[in-house]
Short mmCIF file of C-alpha atoms and ligand atoms in Angstrom, two decimals:
data_model
loop_
_atom_site.label_atom_id
_atom_site.label_comp_id
_atom_site.label_asym_id
_atom_site.label_seq_id
_atom_site.Cartn_x
_atom_site.Cartn_y
_atom_site.Cartn_z
CA MET A 4 -0.12 0.29 0.12
CA LEU A 5 1.15 3.49 -0.70
CA LEU A 6 -0.58 6.71 0.43
CA CYS A 7 0.10 9.39 -1.75
CA GLY A 8 -2.94 11.84 -1.01
CA GLY A 9 -1.18 15.10 -1.00
CA ALA A 10 -1.19 17.37 1.74
CA ARG A 11 -4.21 19.57 0.46
CA LYS A 12 -5.73 20.14 4.00
CA PRO A 13 -6.40 23.72 3.98
CA ARG A 14 -6.06 26.57 7.01
CA SER A 15 -9.27 27.78 7.41
CA LEU A 16 -10.27 31.32 8.97
CA ASN A 17 -11.58 31.57 12.57
CA VAL A 18 -14.31 34.37 11.70
CA GLU A 19 -17.90 34.68 11.92
CA HIS A 20 -20.14 33.74 8.79
CA MET A 21 -17.44 31.26 7.14
CA ASP A 22 -20.61 29.22 6.09
CA ALA A 23 -22.00 32.26 3.68
CA GLU A 24 -22.22 30.69 0.36
CA GLY A 25 -19.36 32.08 -1.66
CA VAL A 26 -16.64 31.67 0.69
CA MET A 27 -14.42 29.16 -0.39
CA PHE A 28 -11.05 27.28 -0.05
CA ALA A 29 -8.65 28.19 -3.06
CA VAL A 30 -8.17 24.39 -4.05
CA ASP A 31 -11.73 23.98 -4.38
CA TYR A 32 -12.34 26.77 -6.54
CA LEU A 33 -8.85 26.43 -8.61
CA THR A 34 -10.13 22.69 -9.02
CA ALA A 35 -13.59 23.50 -10.27
CA ALA A 36 -12.14 26.28 -12.80
CA THR A 37 -9.91 23.77 -14.37
CA ARG A 38 -12.44 21.17 -14.55
CA ALA A 39 -14.58 23.63 -16.19
CA VAL A 40 -12.16 24.85 -18.94
CA LEU A 41 -11.36 20.88 -19.83
CA GLY A 42 -14.74 20.33 -20.08
CA GLY A 43 -15.70 23.48 -21.98
CA THR A 44 -18.53 24.46 -19.57
CA VAL A 45 -18.78 27.38 -17.20
CA SER A 46 -17.20 26.82 -13.96
CA GLU A 47 -19.82 26.33 -11.00
CA ALA A 48 -17.74 28.81 -8.41
CA SER A 49 -17.06 31.50 -11.15
CA ALA A 50 -15.77 34.96 -10.54
CA ALA A 51 -17.79 36.33 -13.29
CA GLY A 52 -19.26 39.55 -12.28
CA LYS A 53 -18.15 39.77 -8.37
CA HIS A 54 -16.01 41.38 -6.32
CA VAL A 55 -13.26 38.88 -5.18
CA ILE A 56 -10.87 38.68 -2.16
CA VAL A 57 -8.35 36.29 -1.86
CA VAL A 58 -7.09 35.62 1.37
CA GLY A 59 -3.36 34.96 1.72
CA GLY A 60 -0.70 36.39 -0.55
CA GLY A 61 1.56 33.16 -1.40
CA ASP A 62 1.40 31.05 -4.10
CA THR A 63 -1.98 29.50 -4.44
CA GLY A 64 -3.67 32.95 -3.82
CA ASN A 65 -1.89 34.54 -6.75
CA ASP A 66 -3.35 31.25 -8.73
CA CYS A 67 -6.81 32.72 -7.68
CA VAL A 68 -6.02 36.11 -8.50
CA GLY A 69 -5.15 35.25 -12.12
CA THR A 70 -8.26 32.47 -12.25
CA ALA A 71 -10.90 35.11 -11.16
CA LEU A 72 -9.29 37.71 -13.91
CA ARG A 73 -9.59 35.25 -16.52
CA GLN A 74 -13.08 34.51 -15.21
CA GLU A 75 -13.74 38.08 -15.35
CA CYS A 76 -14.45 39.32 -11.86
CA VAL A 77 -15.71 43.01 -11.00
CA SER A 78 -12.43 43.62 -8.89
CA VAL A 79 -9.92 41.39 -7.18
CA THR A 80 -8.16 42.20 -3.69
CA GLN A 81 -5.47 39.88 -2.22
CA LEU A 82 -5.00 40.24 1.48
CA GLU A 83 -1.73 39.37 3.22
CA MET A 84 -1.43 39.47 6.89
CA MET A 85 2.62 40.23 6.89
CA PRO A 86 3.76 43.34 6.07
CA ALA A 87 5.26 44.11 2.26
CA PRO A 88 8.69 42.69 2.02
CA PRO A 89 11.42 44.71 0.67
CA GLU A 90 12.11 45.82 -2.84
CA ASP A 91 15.66 45.17 -2.58
CA ARG A 92 17.88 42.83 -0.45
CA THR A 93 18.34 44.00 2.98
CA PRO A 94 21.96 43.46 4.38
CA GLY A 95 20.70 40.66 6.61
CA ASN A 96 19.94 38.64 3.03
CA PRO A 97 22.57 38.43 1.17
CA TRP A 98 23.60 36.85 -2.43
CA PRO A 99 23.32 33.65 -2.43
CA GLU A 100 20.82 33.42 -0.28
CA TRP A 101 17.13 33.14 -1.20
CA PRO A 102 16.02 36.74 -1.80
CA ARG A 103 13.10 37.70 0.69
CA ILE A 104 12.07 40.68 -1.79
CA LEU A 105 8.60 41.80 -3.36
CA LYS A 106 7.57 39.73 -5.97
CA VAL A 107 5.25 40.15 -8.96
CA ASP A 108 3.53 36.64 -10.07
CA TYR A 109 1.78 36.62 -13.21
CA GLY A 110 -1.95 36.98 -11.11
CA GLN A 111 -0.45 40.28 -10.36
CA GLU A 112 0.90 41.43 -13.03
CA GLU A 113 -2.31 40.78 -14.71
CA ALA A 114 -4.66 42.56 -12.23
CA ILE A 115 -1.56 45.32 -12.44
CA TRP A 116 -2.20 45.45 -16.41
CA LYS A 117 -6.16 45.17 -15.93
CA PHE A 118 -7.19 47.77 -13.17
CA GLY A 119 -3.76 49.44 -12.87
CA ALA A 120 -2.72 48.57 -9.03
CA ASP A 121 -0.98 45.62 -7.34
CA PRO A 122 -3.80 43.39 -6.14
CA ARG A 123 -2.03 43.06 -2.87
CA ILE A 124 -3.03 45.05 0.76
CA TYR A 125 -0.28 44.05 3.27
CA GLN A 126 -0.98 43.30 7.29
CA THR A 127 -4.53 42.78 6.66
CA THR A 128 -6.92 39.96 7.47
CA VAL A 129 -10.46 39.57 7.46
CA LYS A 130 -12.63 40.07 10.68
CA GLU A 131 -15.91 38.70 9.30
CA PHE A 132 -18.10 37.89 6.53
CA VAL A 133 -21.76 39.47 6.09
CA LYS A 134 -24.41 37.65 4.45
CA ASP A 135 -27.53 38.77 2.71
CA LYS A 136 -30.99 37.39 4.00
CA ARG A 137 -30.74 34.45 1.71
CA GLY A 138 -27.22 33.25 3.21
CA ASN A 139 -25.14 34.29 0.13
CA LEU A 140 -21.76 36.54 1.02
CA LYS A 141 -22.28 40.07 0.63
CA GLU A 142 -19.43 42.26 1.90
CA ALA A 143 -16.49 41.30 3.89
CA VAL A 144 -15.11 43.47 6.89
CA LEU A 145 -11.33 43.98 6.62
CA ILE A 146 -8.87 44.87 9.33
CA SER A 147 -5.19 46.18 9.78
CA LEU A 148 -2.84 44.48 11.87
CA SER A 149 0.26 45.32 13.13
CA ALA A 150 3.02 43.26 14.18
CA GLN A 151 4.18 43.14 17.94
CA LYS A 152 6.91 41.52 19.77
CA ASP A 153 5.95 39.17 22.71
CA PRO A 154 8.05 40.72 25.50
CA ASN A 155 8.71 36.92 26.89
CA THR A 156 9.26 34.89 23.80
CA GLY A 157 10.57 37.48 21.61
CA ARG A 158 8.27 36.64 18.76
CA LEU A 159 6.58 38.25 16.36
CA SER A 160 2.66 38.15 16.21
CA MET A 161 0.05 40.33 14.18
CA VAL A 162 -2.60 41.93 16.23
CA PRO A 163 -5.61 43.45 15.01
CA VAL A 164 -5.71 47.31 14.91
CA GLU A 165 -9.01 48.62 17.07
CA GLY A 166 -10.78 51.07 14.97
CA SER A 167 -9.33 50.13 11.40
CA GLU A 168 -12.31 48.05 10.33
CA ARG A 169 -13.57 48.78 6.72
CA THR A 170 -16.46 47.02 5.28
CA VAL A 171 -16.16 46.16 1.64
CA PRO A 172 -18.43 44.24 -1.06
CA ALA A 173 -17.59 40.73 -1.91
CA GLN A 174 -19.23 37.93 -3.35
CA LEU A 175 -16.41 35.41 -3.81
CA VAL A 176 -13.55 34.89 -0.79
CA LEU A 177 -11.18 32.30 -1.93
CA ILE A 178 -9.29 31.09 1.09
CA ALA A 179 -5.53 30.51 0.08
CA ALA A 180 -4.12 30.64 4.04
CA GLY A 181 -1.87 27.47 3.34
CA PHE A 182 -2.03 24.04 4.28
CA LEU A 183 -1.88 22.29 7.41
CA GLY A 184 -0.48 18.74 6.01
CA SER A 185 -2.64 15.54 5.08
CA GLU A 186 -6.10 14.32 5.72
CA ARG A 187 -5.77 12.65 9.77
CA TYR A 188 -8.23 10.00 8.77
CA VAL A 189 -6.37 8.99 6.41
CA THR A 190 -3.00 8.27 8.31
CA GLU A 191 -5.50 7.26 11.27
CA SER A 192 -7.23 4.68 9.42
CA PHE A 193 -3.88 2.99 8.42
CA GLY A 194 -2.03 3.61 12.04
CA VAL A 195 0.52 5.27 10.17
CA GLU A 196 2.91 7.66 12.52
CA THR A 197 3.08 10.82 11.44
CA ASP A 198 5.60 13.94 11.90
CA GLY A 199 4.62 17.05 13.60
CA ARG A 200 3.40 18.38 10.03
CA THR A 201 0.91 15.45 9.64
CA ASN A 202 3.39 13.94 7.18
CA VAL A 203 3.84 10.46 6.92
CA LYS A 204 6.79 9.77 9.07
CA THR A 205 9.85 7.21 7.64
CA ALA A 206 13.59 7.03 7.82
CA PRO A 207 14.80 9.95 6.43
CA GLY A 208 15.81 9.09 2.59
CA GLY A 209 13.20 5.87 3.02
CA TYR A 210 9.55 5.63 2.05
CA ALA A 211 8.52 2.48 4.15
CA SER A 212 5.97 4.10 7.03
CA SER A 213 6.19 2.87 10.32
CA ARG A 214 3.69 0.01 9.62
CA ALA A 215 4.94 -2.77 7.69
CA LYS A 216 4.09 -2.84 3.74
CA ILE A 217 2.46 0.57 3.74
CA TYR A 218 4.95 3.04 1.79
CA THR A 219 4.61 6.65 1.11
CA ALA A 220 5.32 9.53 -1.49
CA GLY A 221 5.20 13.20 -2.28
CA ASP A 222 3.23 15.71 -0.36
CA MET A 223 1.75 13.28 2.10
CA HIS A 224 5.32 12.40 2.76
CA ARG A 225 7.20 15.77 2.29
CA GLY A 226 4.66 18.31 2.73
CA GLN A 227 2.99 20.78 0.18
CA SER A 228 6.01 20.97 -2.30
CA LEU A 229 6.84 20.89 -6.18
CA VAL A 230 5.77 18.49 -8.73
CA VAL A 231 8.91 17.48 -9.56
CA TRP A 232 9.40 16.34 -6.24
CA ALA A 233 6.28 13.98 -6.43
CA ILE A 234 7.14 12.45 -9.56
CA THR A 235 10.47 11.64 -8.07
CA GLU A 236 9.37 10.41 -4.79
CA GLY A 237 6.64 8.47 -6.95
CA ARG A 238 9.66 6.48 -8.74
CA ALA A 239 12.03 6.19 -5.68
CA ALA A 240 8.86 4.78 -3.49
CA ALA A 241 8.18 2.49 -6.24
CA ARG A 242 11.73 1.41 -6.37
CA ALA A 243 11.88 0.77 -2.52
CA VAL A 244 8.47 -1.37 -2.52
CA ASP A 245 10.07 -3.47 -5.31
CA LEU A 246 12.97 -4.06 -3.36
CA ASP A 247 10.80 -5.07 -0.51
CA LEU A 248 8.88 -7.68 -2.36
CA MET A 249 11.55 -8.94 -4.86
CA GLY A 250 14.59 -9.01 -2.63
CA TYR A 251 16.24 -7.30 -5.80
CA THR A 252 15.44 -4.32 -7.99
CA ASN A 253 15.93 -3.00 -11.20
CA LEU A 254 13.89 -0.18 -11.10
C1 FAD B 3 -2.78 25.75 -5.92
C2 FAD B 3 -1.56 25.15 -6.05
C3 FAD B 3 -0.82 25.44 -7.19
C4 FAD B 3 0.53 24.48 -7.35
N1 FAD B 3 1.91 25.12 -8.21
C5 FAD B 3 2.44 24.36 -8.64
C6 FAD B 3 3.40 24.69 -9.54
O1 FAD B 3 3.02 25.81 -10.05
N2 FAD B 3 4.28 23.80 -9.75
C7 FAD B 3 4.59 22.76 -8.86
O2 FAD B 3 5.65 22.19 -9.36
N3 FAD B 3 3.68 22.61 -7.99
C8 FAD B 3 2.58 23.20 -8.00
N4 FAD B 3 2.06 22.74 -6.71
C9 FAD B 3 2.47 21.68 -5.69
C10 FAD B 3 1.78 20.46 -6.15
O3 FAD B 3 0.44 20.35 -7.06
C11 FAD B 3 2.07 19.07 -5.38
O4 FAD B 3 3.66 19.11 -5.04
C12 FAD B 3 1.48 18.12 -6.05
O5 FAD B 3 1.02 18.27 -6.78
C13 FAD B 3 2.08 16.77 -5.11
O6 FAD B 3 1.74 15.87 -5.75
P1 FAD B 3 0.89 14.47 -5.05
O7 FAD B 3 1.04 13.44 -6.12
O8 FAD B 3 2.08 14.03 -3.96
O9 FAD B 3 -0.35 14.64 -4.54
P2 FAD B 3 -1.68 15.46 -4.78
O10 FAD B 3 -1.11 15.88 -6.50
O11 FAD B 3 -2.38 16.33 -3.92
O12 FAD B 3 -2.41 14.25 -5.47
C14 FAD B 3 -3.37 13.59 -4.31
C15 FAD B 3 -4.51 12.93 -4.70
O13 FAD B 3 -4.73 12.06 -3.69
C16 FAD B 3 -6.42 11.76 -3.81
N5 FAD B 3 -6.60 11.77 -2.55
C17 FAD B 3 -6.66 12.36 -1.54
N6 FAD B 3 -7.00 11.75 -0.17
C18 FAD B 3 -7.49 10.90 -0.96
C19 FAD B 3 -8.36 9.53 -0.47
N7 FAD B 3 -8.73 8.88 0.90
N8 FAD B 3 -8.65 8.41 -1.37
C20 FAD B 3 -8.36 8.78 -2.92
N9 FAD B 3 -7.87 9.43 -3.24
C21 FAD B 3 -7.36 10.61 -2.53
C22 FAD B 3 -6.53 13.33 -4.17
O14 FAD B 3 -8.14 14.00 -4.44
C23 FAD B 3 -5.65 13.78 -5.20
O15 FAD B 3 -5.93 13.43 -6.72
C24 FAD B 3 0.85 23.51 -6.27
C25 FAD B 3 0.12 23.16 -5.68
C26 FAD B 3 -1.16 24.20 -4.99
C27 FAD B 3 -2.34 23.66 -3.86
#
């Protein structure tokens, strides 16, 4: 048995009226959009004619911005809770380290081209959603955040700025606030050990789980990653299984 169910459990928001019709997780939206394109139909969760808010400033959020634009949304706003990164490297982030600077991905580029401004608003999140009488999403209440250092631990956290609330129209909200790992019911059903991030645990570089004859590969093994890693891990896991079953392998 090879467990390779991905790591797509989405991080949710702890705000009122999450159940409003029109609030959905990014991957559900992107999957519906892709299915509609492949099937030549209109997506059941189309952004056409809607004010769209994307919660999360990462790659998945960027894909949502691009998709909403192509579906002809009226407006798209992308919320990021952290401060905007600098435009150039800081002294603490020299070459050849990965540059922690402001990047403009294709979704944001297309939004700038269409609406004339970067869709991202930093240090901002959703405080609550507002529904109409029929339970449809009508508006979102946004709130600014400021960075505060915990005097005991020194850790920075983003805290709401009281009085900074403002209400904006929204008929579609896409939550792209990160992933929490694999679905726990799967790992629990198979009784395999997981690591602190709910990935299936193996020896370093290995593919065998804590239970005999159960293996793992891809995002479910290493957490949210890349297609190239999923392919590499799939091949390496097949080799590990073959070796265990046959005692040798030509893979
Ligand atoms: C929005 C988004 C954009 C991305 N863009 C890129 C990109 O541009 N380039 C890139 O390299 N990577 C990208 N990634 C990451 C990439 O998609 C993953 O790293 C890769 O797909 C992992 O492959 P996988 O086979 O391990 O898991 P997945 O591709 O997640 O496949 C897991 C499969 O298992 C199924 N499944 C789950 N649970 C069960 C169950 N209980 N029973 C049966 N089936 C189940 C799922 O439906 C799914 O089909 C992106 C990811 C996301 C979310």
